[in-house]
XYZ file of N, CA and C in Angstrom:
306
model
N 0.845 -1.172 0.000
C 0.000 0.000 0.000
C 0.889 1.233 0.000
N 0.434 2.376 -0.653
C 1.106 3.584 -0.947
C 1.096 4.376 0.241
N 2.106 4.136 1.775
C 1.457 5.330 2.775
C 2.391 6.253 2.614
N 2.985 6.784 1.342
C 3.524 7.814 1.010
C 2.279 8.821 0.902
N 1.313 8.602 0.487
C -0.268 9.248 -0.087
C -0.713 9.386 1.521
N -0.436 8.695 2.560
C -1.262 8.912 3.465
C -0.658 9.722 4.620
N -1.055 10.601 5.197
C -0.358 11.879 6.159
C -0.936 11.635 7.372
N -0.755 10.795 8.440
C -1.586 11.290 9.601
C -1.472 12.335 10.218
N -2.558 12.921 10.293
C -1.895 14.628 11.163
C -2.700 14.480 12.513
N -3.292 13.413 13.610
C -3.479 13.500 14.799
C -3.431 12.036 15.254
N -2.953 11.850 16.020
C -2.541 10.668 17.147
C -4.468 9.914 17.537
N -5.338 10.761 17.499
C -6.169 10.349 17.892
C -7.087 9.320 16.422
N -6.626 10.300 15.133
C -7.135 9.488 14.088
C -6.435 7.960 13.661
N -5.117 8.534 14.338
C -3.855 6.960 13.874
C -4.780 5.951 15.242
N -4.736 6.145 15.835
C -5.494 5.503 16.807
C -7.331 4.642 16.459
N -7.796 5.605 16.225
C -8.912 5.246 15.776
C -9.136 4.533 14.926
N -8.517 4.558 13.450
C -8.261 3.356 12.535
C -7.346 2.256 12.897
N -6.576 2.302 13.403
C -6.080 0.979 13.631
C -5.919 1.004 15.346
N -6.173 -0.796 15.285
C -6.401 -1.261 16.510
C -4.623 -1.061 17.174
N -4.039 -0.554 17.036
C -2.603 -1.107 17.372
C -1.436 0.149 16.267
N -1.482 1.229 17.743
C -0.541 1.833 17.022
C 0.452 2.261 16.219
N 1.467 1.387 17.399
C 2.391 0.656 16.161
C 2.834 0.332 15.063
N 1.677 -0.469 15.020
C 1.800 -1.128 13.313
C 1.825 0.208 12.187
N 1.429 1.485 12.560
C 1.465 2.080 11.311
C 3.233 2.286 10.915
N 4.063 2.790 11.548
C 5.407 2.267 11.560
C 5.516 1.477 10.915
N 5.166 0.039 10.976
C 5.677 -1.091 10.296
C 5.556 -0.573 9.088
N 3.649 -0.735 8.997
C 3.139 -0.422 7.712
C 4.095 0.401 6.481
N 4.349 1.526 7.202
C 4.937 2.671 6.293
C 6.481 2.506 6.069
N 7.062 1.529 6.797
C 8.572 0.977 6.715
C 8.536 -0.350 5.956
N 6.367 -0.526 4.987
C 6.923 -1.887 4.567
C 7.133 -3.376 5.151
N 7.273 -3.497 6.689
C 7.646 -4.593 7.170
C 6.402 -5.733 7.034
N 5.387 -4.837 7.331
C 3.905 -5.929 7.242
C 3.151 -5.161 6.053
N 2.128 -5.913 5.761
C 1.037 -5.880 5.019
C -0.115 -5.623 5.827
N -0.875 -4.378 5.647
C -2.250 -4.399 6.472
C -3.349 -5.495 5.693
N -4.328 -5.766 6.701
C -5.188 -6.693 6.029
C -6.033 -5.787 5.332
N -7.160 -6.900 4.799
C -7.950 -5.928 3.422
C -8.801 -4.637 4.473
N -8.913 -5.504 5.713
C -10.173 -4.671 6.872
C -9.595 -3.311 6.816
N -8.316 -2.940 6.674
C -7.546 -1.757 7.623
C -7.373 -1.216 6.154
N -6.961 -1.795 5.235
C -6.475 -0.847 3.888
C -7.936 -0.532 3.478
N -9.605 -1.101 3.822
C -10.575 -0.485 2.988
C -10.614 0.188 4.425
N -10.258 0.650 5.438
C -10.734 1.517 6.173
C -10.196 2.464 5.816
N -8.933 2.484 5.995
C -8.222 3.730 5.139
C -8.587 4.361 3.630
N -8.940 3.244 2.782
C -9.472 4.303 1.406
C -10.880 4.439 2.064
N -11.693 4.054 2.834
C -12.776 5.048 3.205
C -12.920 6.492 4.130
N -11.736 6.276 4.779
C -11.193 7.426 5.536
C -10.879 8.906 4.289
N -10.010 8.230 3.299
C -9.011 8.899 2.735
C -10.499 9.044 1.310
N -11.370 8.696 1.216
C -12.714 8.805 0.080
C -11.647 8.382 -1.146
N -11.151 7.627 -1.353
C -9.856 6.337 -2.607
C -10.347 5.506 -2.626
N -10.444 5.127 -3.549
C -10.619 3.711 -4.075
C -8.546 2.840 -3.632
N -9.326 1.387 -3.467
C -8.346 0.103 -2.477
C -7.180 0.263 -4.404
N -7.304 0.344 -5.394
C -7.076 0.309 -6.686
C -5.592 1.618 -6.552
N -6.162 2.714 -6.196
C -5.285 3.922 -5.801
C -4.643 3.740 -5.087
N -5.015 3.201 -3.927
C -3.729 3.115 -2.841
C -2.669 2.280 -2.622
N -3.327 1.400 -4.129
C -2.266 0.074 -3.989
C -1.781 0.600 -5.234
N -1.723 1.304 -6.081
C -1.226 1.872 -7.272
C -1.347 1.093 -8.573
N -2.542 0.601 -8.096
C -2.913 -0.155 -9.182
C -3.379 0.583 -10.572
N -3.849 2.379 -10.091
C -4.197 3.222 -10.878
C -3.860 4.537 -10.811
N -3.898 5.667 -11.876
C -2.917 6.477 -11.946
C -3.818 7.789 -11.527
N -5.645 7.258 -11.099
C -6.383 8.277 -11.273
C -7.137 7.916 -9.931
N -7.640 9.038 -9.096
C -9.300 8.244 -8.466
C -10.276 8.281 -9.033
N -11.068 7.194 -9.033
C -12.263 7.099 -9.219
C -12.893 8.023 -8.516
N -13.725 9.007 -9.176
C -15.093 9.610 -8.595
C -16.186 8.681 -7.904
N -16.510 8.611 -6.799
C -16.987 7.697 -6.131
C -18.734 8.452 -6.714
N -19.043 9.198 -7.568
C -20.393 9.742 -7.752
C -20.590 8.815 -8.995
N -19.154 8.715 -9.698
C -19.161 7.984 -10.747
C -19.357 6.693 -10.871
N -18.594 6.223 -10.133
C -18.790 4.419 -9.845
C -20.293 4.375 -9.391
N -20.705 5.119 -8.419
C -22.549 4.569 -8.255
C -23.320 4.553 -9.722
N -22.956 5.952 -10.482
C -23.507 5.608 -11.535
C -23.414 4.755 -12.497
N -22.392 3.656 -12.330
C -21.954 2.676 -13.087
C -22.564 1.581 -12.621
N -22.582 1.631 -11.416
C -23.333 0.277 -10.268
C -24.849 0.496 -10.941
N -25.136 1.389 -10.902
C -26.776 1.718 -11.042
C -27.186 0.966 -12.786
N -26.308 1.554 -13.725
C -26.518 1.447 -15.157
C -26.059 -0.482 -15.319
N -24.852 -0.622 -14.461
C -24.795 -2.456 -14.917
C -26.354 -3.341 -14.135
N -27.121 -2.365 -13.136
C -27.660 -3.100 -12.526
C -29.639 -2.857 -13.628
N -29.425 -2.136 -14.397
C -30.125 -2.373 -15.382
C -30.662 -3.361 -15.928
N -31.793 -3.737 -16.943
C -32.280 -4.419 -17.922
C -30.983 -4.671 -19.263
N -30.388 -5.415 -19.746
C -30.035 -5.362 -21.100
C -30.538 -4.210 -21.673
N -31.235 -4.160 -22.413
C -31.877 -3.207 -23.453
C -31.860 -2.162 -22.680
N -32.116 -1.414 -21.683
C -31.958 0.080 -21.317
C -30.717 0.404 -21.082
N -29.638 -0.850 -20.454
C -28.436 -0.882 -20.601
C -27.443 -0.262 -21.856
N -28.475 -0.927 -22.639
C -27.242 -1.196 -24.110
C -27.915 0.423 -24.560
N -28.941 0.945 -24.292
C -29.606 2.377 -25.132
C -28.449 3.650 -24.301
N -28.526 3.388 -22.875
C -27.965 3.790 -22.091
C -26.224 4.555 -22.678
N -25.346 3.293 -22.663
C -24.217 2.944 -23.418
C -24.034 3.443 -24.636
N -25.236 3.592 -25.389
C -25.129 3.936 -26.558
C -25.077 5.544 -26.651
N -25.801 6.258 -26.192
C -26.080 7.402 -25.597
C -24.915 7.866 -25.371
N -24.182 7.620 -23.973
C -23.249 7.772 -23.601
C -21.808 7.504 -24.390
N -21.253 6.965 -25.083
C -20.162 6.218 -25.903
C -20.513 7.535 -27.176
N -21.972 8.375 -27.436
C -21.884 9.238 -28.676
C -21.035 10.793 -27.792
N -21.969 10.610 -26.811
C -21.444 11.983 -26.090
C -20.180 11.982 -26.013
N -19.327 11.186 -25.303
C -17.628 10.980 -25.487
C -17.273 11.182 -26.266
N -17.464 10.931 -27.756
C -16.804 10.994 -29.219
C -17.290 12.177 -29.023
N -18.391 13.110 -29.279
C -18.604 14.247 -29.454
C -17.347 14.844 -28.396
N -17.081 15.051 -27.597
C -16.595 15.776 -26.922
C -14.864 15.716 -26.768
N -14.614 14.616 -27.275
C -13.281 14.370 -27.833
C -13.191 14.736 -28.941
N -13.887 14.874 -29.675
C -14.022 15.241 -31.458
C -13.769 16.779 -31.217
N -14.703 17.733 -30.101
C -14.340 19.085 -29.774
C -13.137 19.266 -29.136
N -12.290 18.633 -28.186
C -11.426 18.858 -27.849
C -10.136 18.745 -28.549
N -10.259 17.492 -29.724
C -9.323 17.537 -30.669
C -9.532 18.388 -31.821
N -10.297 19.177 -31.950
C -10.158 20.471 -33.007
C -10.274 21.541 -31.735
N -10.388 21.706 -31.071
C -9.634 22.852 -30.588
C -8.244 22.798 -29.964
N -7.574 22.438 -30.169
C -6.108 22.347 -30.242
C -5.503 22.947 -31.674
């Protein structure tokens, strides 16, 4: 996990997320691995996606965004696919404007 990204700035928050002071030391020297419990507490602390903090990605996810993705896969097929379709024109449109204005 990346705790270069992570700053604790009060003794009472290092405390509060993890059961065992200590360990953030380790953590940040590398020696241990937090379990999944403590690294999704921290990207919920820190509003990151578990993907970011493990540098699995170069961006965060908008967490307004991912619901709207949860919402649209949890669709019908067919309003799905109209949905998608919709969406996939708007992108080209708007890449199509951004690459002529350059």
């Amino acid at each position: 996990m990346n705790f270069e990204f992570i700053k604790f700035k009060t003794f009472s928050f290092a405390s509060a997320l993890f059961s065992d002071v200590l360990l953030i030391g380790r953590y940040q020297r590398y020696e241990v691995k937090p379990s999944i419990e403590v690294a999704s507490k921290v990207a919920d602390e820190f509003h990151a996606s578990l993907d970011y903090l493990m540098g699995k990605t170069d961006f965060e996810l908008d967490k307004s965004i991912v619901s709207r993705v949860v919402a649209i896969q949890s669709l019908p097929d067919g309003d799905r696919e109209h949905i998608l379709y919709a969406l996939d024109g708007l992108l080209q449109n708007v890449r199509t404007k951004m690459a002529f204005a350059k």
